[in-house]
């Protein structure tokens, strides 16, 4: 068979194979281009395609078509696999979201339960010297004399600026505590010392004490008549009497005490031992003998963390590390 006839037969068989592979009906196959072309060739006397060659061409072309269909099926399988993987990922993501929502709901429920168990009555007791005012530092650096000695006053701009920062920090922390409960300042200094010191060195504090009604109590002056072994006993008696006055049932009290000495801690624990029910004691020991900048830092940290301290569901004692000046 000549080459043109071979090419025509190959094209005809390819069309016929594709028609079969594409699933045409028998009627369509009878009218396909391959069959019509074969009939035309026979009528024209161009000869017949050798049976062996025809079968080989059929096998070759059908194999090619089947390979193409297989590729199409593989492509479909790939798309199916991709869709399946995406469905699995979406299911995993949805499951993860549901799990996170359940965990969040569980945490919120636990938080509500803890808050329900918290005492509803809170009291804040602050020491004054070296807790709200850097008294030791001021005495050591003659800061108390600066307002009276002109030479000292001229050289104290930096220290006076720091005192103003301390004044603001003290007012901020007392204002924050007053929003949560009764707030007291209890000192072992003599009566009138807090008012005098705030009047001369912490003017914002003086005005805030007048406006807020926060009580200042001198444990020394109030209980000096009681025989004691140490000055800490004055605060023990003062704390206990204030608790009885504020909370006659002496139960379910959220007691927060802030001071710089072991004596403050001792007084807090001794008076707390007289409470009952769901009462909590939270004691924060400040650094001893702080500089004004160190005290400002401590008070700022306390103010920022006060909500967490109030809502904490258990008693604790915390010692504040002395910050660098």
Tab-separated table of C-alpha atoms in Angstrom:
chain	number	residue	atom	x	y	z
A	1	UNK	CA	0.000	0.000	0.000
A	2	UNK	CA	1.308	3.432	-0.913
A	3	UNK	CA	2.054	6.024	1.725
A	4	UNK	CA	-0.928	8.312	0.961
A	5	UNK	CA	-3.267	5.378	1.339
A	6	UNK	CA	-1.546	4.422	4.590
A	7	UNK	CA	-1.980	7.946	5.999
A	8	UNK	CA	-5.633	8.021	4.951
A	9	UNK	CA	-6.271	4.651	6.553
A	10	UNK	CA	-4.491	5.739	9.734
A	11	UNK	CA	-6.575	8.912	9.952
A	12	UNK	CA	-9.744	6.968	9.269
A	13	UNK	CA	-8.960	4.372	11.920
A	14	UNK	CA	-8.063	7.101	14.424
A	15	UNK	CA	-11.423	8.764	13.893
A	16	UNK	CA	-13.145	5.407	14.192
A	17	UNK	CA	-11.283	4.522	17.422
A	18	UNK	CA	-12.027	7.888	18.992
A	19	UNK	CA	-15.679	7.515	18.075
A	20	UNK	CA	-15.785	4.138	19.802
A	21	UNK	CA	-13.825	5.388	22.841
A	22	UNK	CA	-16.153	8.334	23.255
A	23	UNK	CA	-19.120	5.982	23.537
A	24	UNK	CA	-21.113	6.814	20.471
A	25	UNK	CA	-24.216	4.814	19.655
A	26	UNK	CA	-24.195	2.086	17.022
A	27	UNK	CA	-26.077	4.332	14.622
A	28	UNK	CA	-23.504	7.039	15.046
A	29	UNK	CA	-20.714	4.529	14.538
A	30	UNK	CA	-22.316	3.477	11.206
A	31	UNK	CA	-22.155	7.096	10.072
A	32	UNK	CA	-18.733	7.870	11.465
A	33	UNK	CA	-16.029	9.304	9.216
A	34	UNK	CA	-13.965	6.109	9.339
A	35	UNK	CA	-16.690	3.882	7.943
A	36	UNK	CA	-17.697	6.405	5.314
A	37	UNK	CA	-14.086	6.837	4.258
A	38	UNK	CA	-13.598	3.094	3.953
A	39	UNK	CA	-16.701	2.856	1.755
A	40	UNK	CA	-15.443	5.664	-0.444
A	41	UNK	CA	-12.068	3.974	-0.829
A	42	UNK	CA	-13.692	0.664	-1.740
A	43	UNK	CA	-15.983	2.276	-4.339
A	44	UNK	CA	-13.053	4.109	-5.884
A	45	UNK	CA	-11.183	0.836	-6.192
A	46	UNK	CA	-8.312	2.135	-4.181
A	47	UNK	CA	-7.949	-1.251	-2.597
A	48	UNK	CA	-8.449	-2.596	0.848
A	49	UNK	CA	-6.298	-2.096	3.832
A	50	UNK	CA	-4.415	-5.230	4.691
A	51	UNK	CA	-6.153	-7.027	7.549
A	52	UNK	CA	-2.949	-7.268	9.589
A	53	UNK	CA	-2.167	-3.628	9.154
A	54	UNK	CA	-5.735	-2.663	9.913
A	55	UNK	CA	-5.721	-4.674	13.118
A	56	UNK	CA	-2.354	-3.205	14.101
A	57	UNK	CA	-3.584	0.303	13.434
A	58	UNK	CA	-6.727	-0.385	15.434
A	59	UNK	CA	-4.666	-1.671	18.344
A	60	UNK	CA	-2.272	1.263	18.143
A	61	UNK	CA	-4.939	3.893	17.873
A	62	UNK	CA	-7.195	2.311	20.452
A	63	UNK	CA	-4.192	2.085	22.763
A	64	UNK	CA	-3.458	5.770	22.252
A	65	UNK	CA	-7.074	6.702	22.845
A	66	UNK	CA	-7.230	4.498	25.921
A	67	UNK	CA	-4.032	6.102	27.187
A	68	UNK	CA	-5.550	9.534	26.699
A	69	UNK	CA	-8.728	8.456	28.455
A	70	UNK	CA	-6.603	6.992	31.231
A	71	UNK	CA	-4.829	10.331	31.538
A	72	UNK	CA	-8.191	12.054	31.707
A	73	UNK	CA	-9.303	9.596	34.344
A	74	UNK	CA	-6.046	10.152	36.237
A	75	UNK	CA	-6.667	13.880	36.074
A	76	UNK	CA	-10.172	13.287	37.383
A	77	UNK	CA	-8.739	11.075	40.120
A	78	UNK	CA	-6.298	13.823	41.025
A	79	UNK	CA	-9.107	16.350	41.258
A	80	UNK	CA	-11.126	13.904	43.309
A	81	UNK	CA	-8.171	13.269	45.618
A	82	UNK	CA	-7.588	17.017	46.002
A	83	UNK	CA	-11.241	17.588	46.799
A	84	UNK	CA	-11.130	14.743	49.294
A	85	UNK	CA	-8.025	16.163	50.975
A	86	UNK	CA	-9.619	19.614	51.147
A	87	UNK	CA	-12.750	18.126	52.683
A	88	UNK	CA	-10.622	16.356	55.280
A	89	UNK	CA	-8.722	19.558	56.055
A	90	UNK	CA	-11.963	21.500	56.403
A	91	UNK	CA	-13.337	18.813	58.710
A	92	UNK	CA	-10.164	18.946	60.796
A	93	UNK	CA	-10.322	22.746	60.924
A	94	UNK	CA	-13.969	22.673	61.956
A	95	UNK	CA	-13.193	20.076	64.624
A	96	UNK	CA	-10.328	22.220	65.895
A	97	UNK	CA	-12.581	25.264	66.073
A	98	UNK	CA	-15.208	23.288	67.954
A	99	UNK	CA	-12.556	22.035	70.370
A	100	UNK	CA	-11.237	25.562	70.958
A	101	UNK	CA	-14.759	26.860	71.521
A	102	UNK	CA	-15.414	24.104	74.035
A	103	UNK	CA	-12.133	24.809	75.821
A	104	UNK	CA	-12.893	28.523	75.955
A	105	UNK	CA	-16.388	27.858	77.262
A	106	UNK	CA	-14.922	25.527	79.878
A	107	UNK	CA	-12.398	28.154	80.991
A	108	UNK	CA	-15.105	30.790	81.214
A	109	UNK	CA	-17.262	28.447	83.247
A	110	UNK	CA	-14.362	27.693	85.588
A	111	UNK	CA	-13.636	31.404	85.943
A	112	UNK	CA	-17.265	32.093	86.805
A	113	UNK	CA	-17.206	29.302	89.369
A	114	UNK	CA	-14.030	30.706	90.933
A	115	UNK	CA	-15.502	34.193	91.028
A	116	UNK	CA	-18.655	32.807	92.625
A	117	UNK	CA	-16.533	31.281	95.383
A	118	UNK	CA	-14.602	34.511	95.986
A	119	UNK	CA	-15.499	36.575	99.042
A	120	UNK	CA	-17.625	39.514	98.014
A	121	UNK	CA	-16.192	41.816	100.698
A	122	UNK	CA	-12.698	43.205	100.076
A	123	UNK	CA	-10.505	45.339	102.314
A	124	UNK	CA	-7.141	46.889	101.442
A	125	UNK	CA	-4.687	47.818	104.193
A	126	UNK	CA	-1.594	49.850	103.285
A	127	UNK	CA	1.407	50.662	105.412
A	128	UNK	CA	2.714	54.199	104.885
A	129	UNK	CA	6.463	54.595	105.498
A	130	UNK	CA	8.507	52.917	102.740
A	131	UNK	CA	5.270	51.564	101.254
A	132	UNK	CA	3.553	54.723	100.067
A	133	UNK	CA	6.370	57.144	100.891
A	134	UNK	CA	10.135	56.585	100.605
A	135	UNK	CA	10.647	57.790	104.168
A	136	UNK	CA	14.016	56.123	104.818
A	137	UNK	CA	15.475	57.527	101.606
A	138	UNK	CA	14.181	61.015	102.351
A	139	UNK	CA	15.708	60.934	105.834
A	140	UNK	CA	19.040	59.655	104.532
A	141	UNK	CA	19.281	62.307	101.798
A	142	UNK	CA	17.912	65.218	103.863
A	143	UNK	CA	14.946	65.531	101.529
A	144	UNK	CA	12.758	66.562	104.457
A	145	UNK	CA	14.974	69.628	104.972
A	146	UNK	CA	14.963	70.756	101.355
A	147	UNK	CA	11.838	72.863	101.712
A	148	UNK	CA	13.482	74.819	104.541
A	149	UNK	CA	17.140	75.085	103.440
A	150	UNK	CA	17.583	77.184	100.247
A	151	UNK	CA	20.944	75.610	99.330
A	152	UNK	CA	19.472	72.117	99.472
A	153	UNK	CA	16.358	73.216	97.615
A	154	UNK	CA	18.398	74.584	94.684
A	155	UNK	CA	20.160	71.224	94.254
A	156	UNK	CA	17.107	69.047	94.522
A	157	UNK	CA	15.264	69.536	91.235
A	158	UNK	CA	15.664	65.905	90.234
A	159	UNK	CA	14.579	64.590	93.627
A	160	UNK	CA	11.589	66.916	93.738
A	161	UNK	CA	10.515	65.764	90.279
A	162	UNK	CA	10.729	62.178	91.495
A	163	UNK	CA	8.597	63.072	94.520
A	164	UNK	CA	5.949	64.402	92.173
A	165	UNK	CA	5.992	61.110	90.267
A	166	UNK	CA	5.680	59.257	93.564
A	167	UNK	CA	2.782	61.486	94.565
A	168	UNK	CA	0.900	60.540	91.386
A	169	UNK	CA	1.731	56.829	91.741
A	170	UNK	CA	0.423	56.717	95.323
A	171	UNK	CA	-2.845	58.395	94.366
A	172	UNK	CA	-3.282	56.075	91.382
A	173	UNK	CA	-2.929	52.877	93.411
A	174	UNK	CA	-5.193	54.117	96.221
A	175	UNK	CA	-7.838	55.215	93.726
A	176	UNK	CA	-7.698	51.791	92.073
A	177	UNK	CA	-8.030	49.903	95.366
A	178	UNK	CA	-10.927	52.093	96.491
A	179	UNK	CA	-12.896	50.879	93.463
A	180	UNK	CA	-12.759	47.297	94.780
A	181	UNK	CA	-13.382	47.745	98.476
A	182	UNK	CA	-12.657	49.503	101.746
A	183	UNK	CA	-9.162	51.023	101.793
A	184	UNK	CA	-7.190	51.911	104.924
A	185	UNK	CA	-3.748	53.331	105.672
A	186	UNK	CA	-2.417	51.935	108.944
A	187	UNK	CA	0.914	53.189	110.265
A	188	UNK	CA	2.973	52.645	113.393
A	189	UNK	CA	4.054	56.284	113.226
A	190	UNK	CA	2.445	58.800	115.528
A	191	UNK	CA	-0.913	60.401	114.900
A	192	UNK	CA	-0.797	63.161	112.301
A	193	UNK	CA	2.396	61.988	110.607
A	194	UNK	CA	0.720	60.849	107.375
A	195	UNK	CA	-1.260	64.074	107.123
A	196	UNK	CA	1.849	66.188	107.782
A	197	UNK	CA	4.068	64.326	105.326
A	198	UNK	CA	1.472	64.354	102.572
A	199	UNK	CA	0.763	68.030	103.159
A	200	UNK	CA	4.419	68.990	102.694
A	201	UNK	CA	5.694	66.436	100.185
A	202	UNK	CA	2.751	64.640	98.557
A	203	UNK	CA	0.105	67.330	97.938
A	204	UNK	CA	-1.947	65.199	95.549
A	205	UNK	CA	-2.179	62.488	98.184
A	206	UNK	CA	-3.304	65.015	100.779
A	207	UNK	CA	-6.136	66.237	98.570
A	208	UNK	CA	-7.101	62.711	97.546
A	209	UNK	CA	-7.371	61.594	101.174
A	210	UNK	CA	-9.686	64.503	101.867
A	211	UNK	CA	-11.854	63.833	98.815
A	212	UNK	CA	-12.022	60.035	99.004
A	213	UNK	CA	-12.604	59.603	102.701
A	214	UNK	CA	-9.890	56.933	102.995
A	215	UNK	CA	-9.129	56.580	106.669
A	216	UNK	CA	-5.634	56.961	108.103
A	217	UNK	CA	-5.063	55.182	111.427
A	218	UNK	CA	-2.072	55.406	113.757
A	219	UNK	CA	-1.795	51.993	115.404
A	220	UNK	CA	0.770	53.401	117.856
A	221	UNK	CA	-1.474	56.195	119.073
A	222	UNK	CA	-4.578	53.998	119.208
A	223	UNK	CA	-3.049	51.051	121.102
A	224	UNK	CA	-0.080	52.488	122.968
A	225	UNK	CA	-1.904	51.781	126.236
A	226	UNK	CA	-1.857	48.028	125.595
A	227	UNK	CA	1.196	46.182	126.953
A	228	UNK	CA	2.981	44.653	123.983
A	229	UNK	CA	6.223	42.819	123.261
A	230	UNK	CA	6.859	44.467	119.870
A	231	UNK	CA	5.516	47.324	117.784
A	232	UNK	CA	3.974	44.778	115.426
A	233	UNK	CA	1.359	44.004	118.095
A	234	UNK	CA	-0.102	47.468	117.645
A	235	UNK	CA	-0.935	46.622	114.058
A	236	UNK	CA	-2.296	43.208	115.051
A	237	UNK	CA	-4.795	44.900	117.343
A	238	UNK	CA	-5.566	47.615	114.814
A	239	UNK	CA	-6.135	45.183	111.932
A	240	UNK	CA	-8.369	42.968	114.076
A	241	UNK	CA	-10.500	45.851	115.320
A	242	UNK	CA	-10.931	47.263	111.823
A	243	UNK	CA	-12.001	43.868	110.487
A	244	UNK	CA	-14.562	43.475	113.268
A	245	UNK	CA	-15.867	46.965	112.583
A	246	UNK	CA	-16.148	46.494	108.831
A	247	UNK	CA	-17.268	42.842	108.852
A	248	UNK	CA	-19.085	41.966	112.092
A	249	UNK	CA	-19.535	38.350	111.012
A	250	UNK	CA	-15.732	38.080	110.566
A	251	UNK	CA	-16.315	35.750	107.626
A	252	UNK	CA	-15.899	35.704	103.848
A	253	UNK	CA	-13.411	38.580	103.727
A	254	UNK	CA	-10.990	39.194	100.856
A	255	UNK	CA	-8.127	40.776	102.822
A	256	UNK	CA	-5.261	42.408	100.926
A	257	UNK	CA	-2.342	43.857	102.898
A	258	UNK	CA	0.658	45.784	101.555
A	259	UNK	CA	3.748	46.624	103.586
A	260	UNK	CA	7.533	46.615	103.542
A	261	UNK	CA	8.308	44.849	106.829
A	262	UNK	CA	8.002	41.426	108.400
A	263	UNK	CA	5.954	43.149	111.095
A	264	UNK	CA	3.278	43.996	108.523
A	265	UNK	CA	3.222	40.377	107.399
A	266	UNK	CA	2.994	39.158	110.984
A	267	UNK	CA	0.107	41.512	111.764
A	268	UNK	CA	-1.734	40.443	108.622
A	269	UNK	CA	-1.529	36.735	109.453
A	270	UNK	CA	-2.417	37.158	113.124
A	271	UNK	CA	-5.533	39.175	112.358
A	272	UNK	CA	-6.503	36.926	109.457
A	273	UNK	CA	-6.477	33.908	111.780
A	274	UNK	CA	-9.572	35.366	113.455
A	275	UNK	CA	-11.577	35.298	110.235
A	276	UNK	CA	-13.655	32.344	109.091
A	277	UNK	CA	-15.639	31.068	106.135
A	278	UNK	CA	-14.206	31.660	102.687
A	279	UNK	CA	-11.850	34.406	103.828
A	280	UNK	CA	-8.621	34.964	101.921
A	281	UNK	CA	-5.381	36.719	102.861
A	282	UNK	CA	-3.210	38.196	100.130
A	283	UNK	CA	-0.047	39.822	101.408
A	284	UNK	CA	2.405	41.710	99.205
A	285	UNK	CA	5.701	42.597	100.851
A	286	UNK	CA	7.394	45.574	99.253
A	287	UNK	CA	11.165	46.014	99.121
A	288	UNK	CA	12.696	47.562	102.235
A	289	UNK	CA	14.245	51.048	102.180
A	290	UNK	CA	13.332	51.815	98.536
A	291	UNK	CA	14.392	54.864	96.587
A	292	UNK	CA	11.593	57.039	95.197
A	293	UNK	CA	12.067	55.583	91.699
A	294	UNK	CA	11.968	52.034	93.067
A	295	UNK	CA	8.818	52.795	95.012
A	296	UNK	CA	7.178	54.345	91.943
A	297	UNK	CA	7.962	51.168	90.030
A	298	UNK	CA	6.491	48.940	92.750
A	299	UNK	CA	3.322	50.991	93.035
A	300	UNK	CA	2.859	51.068	89.266
A	301	UNK	CA	3.210	47.288	89.032
A	302	UNK	CA	0.743	46.899	91.905
A	303	UNK	CA	-1.792	49.200	90.264
A	304	UNK	CA	-1.571	47.347	86.954
A	305	UNK	CA	-1.996	43.937	88.602
A	306	UNK	CA	-4.563	44.861	91.230
A	307	UNK	CA	-7.522	43.261	89.381
A	308	UNK	CA	-5.655	39.949	89.209
A	309	UNK	CA	-4.775	40.103	92.907
A	310	UNK	CA	-8.364	40.803	93.873
A	311	UNK	CA	-9.811	38.011	91.720
A	312	UNK	CA	-7.197	35.386	92.615
A	313	UNK	CA	-9.139	32.518	94.262
A	314	UNK	CA	-6.549	31.587	96.914
A	315	UNK	CA	-4.472	33.160	99.671
A	316	UNK	CA	-0.831	33.999	98.990
A	317	UNK	CA	2.253	35.831	100.243
A	318	UNK	CA	4.415	37.616	97.678
A	319	UNK	CA	7.784	39.297	98.181
A	320	UNK	CA	8.520	41.996	95.620
A	321	UNK	CA	12.073	41.897	94.282
A	322	UNK	CA	13.812	45.202	94.772
A	323	UNK	CA	14.122	46.866	91.359
A	324	UNK	CA	17.255	48.682	90.307
A	325	UNK	CA	17.224	52.424	90.835
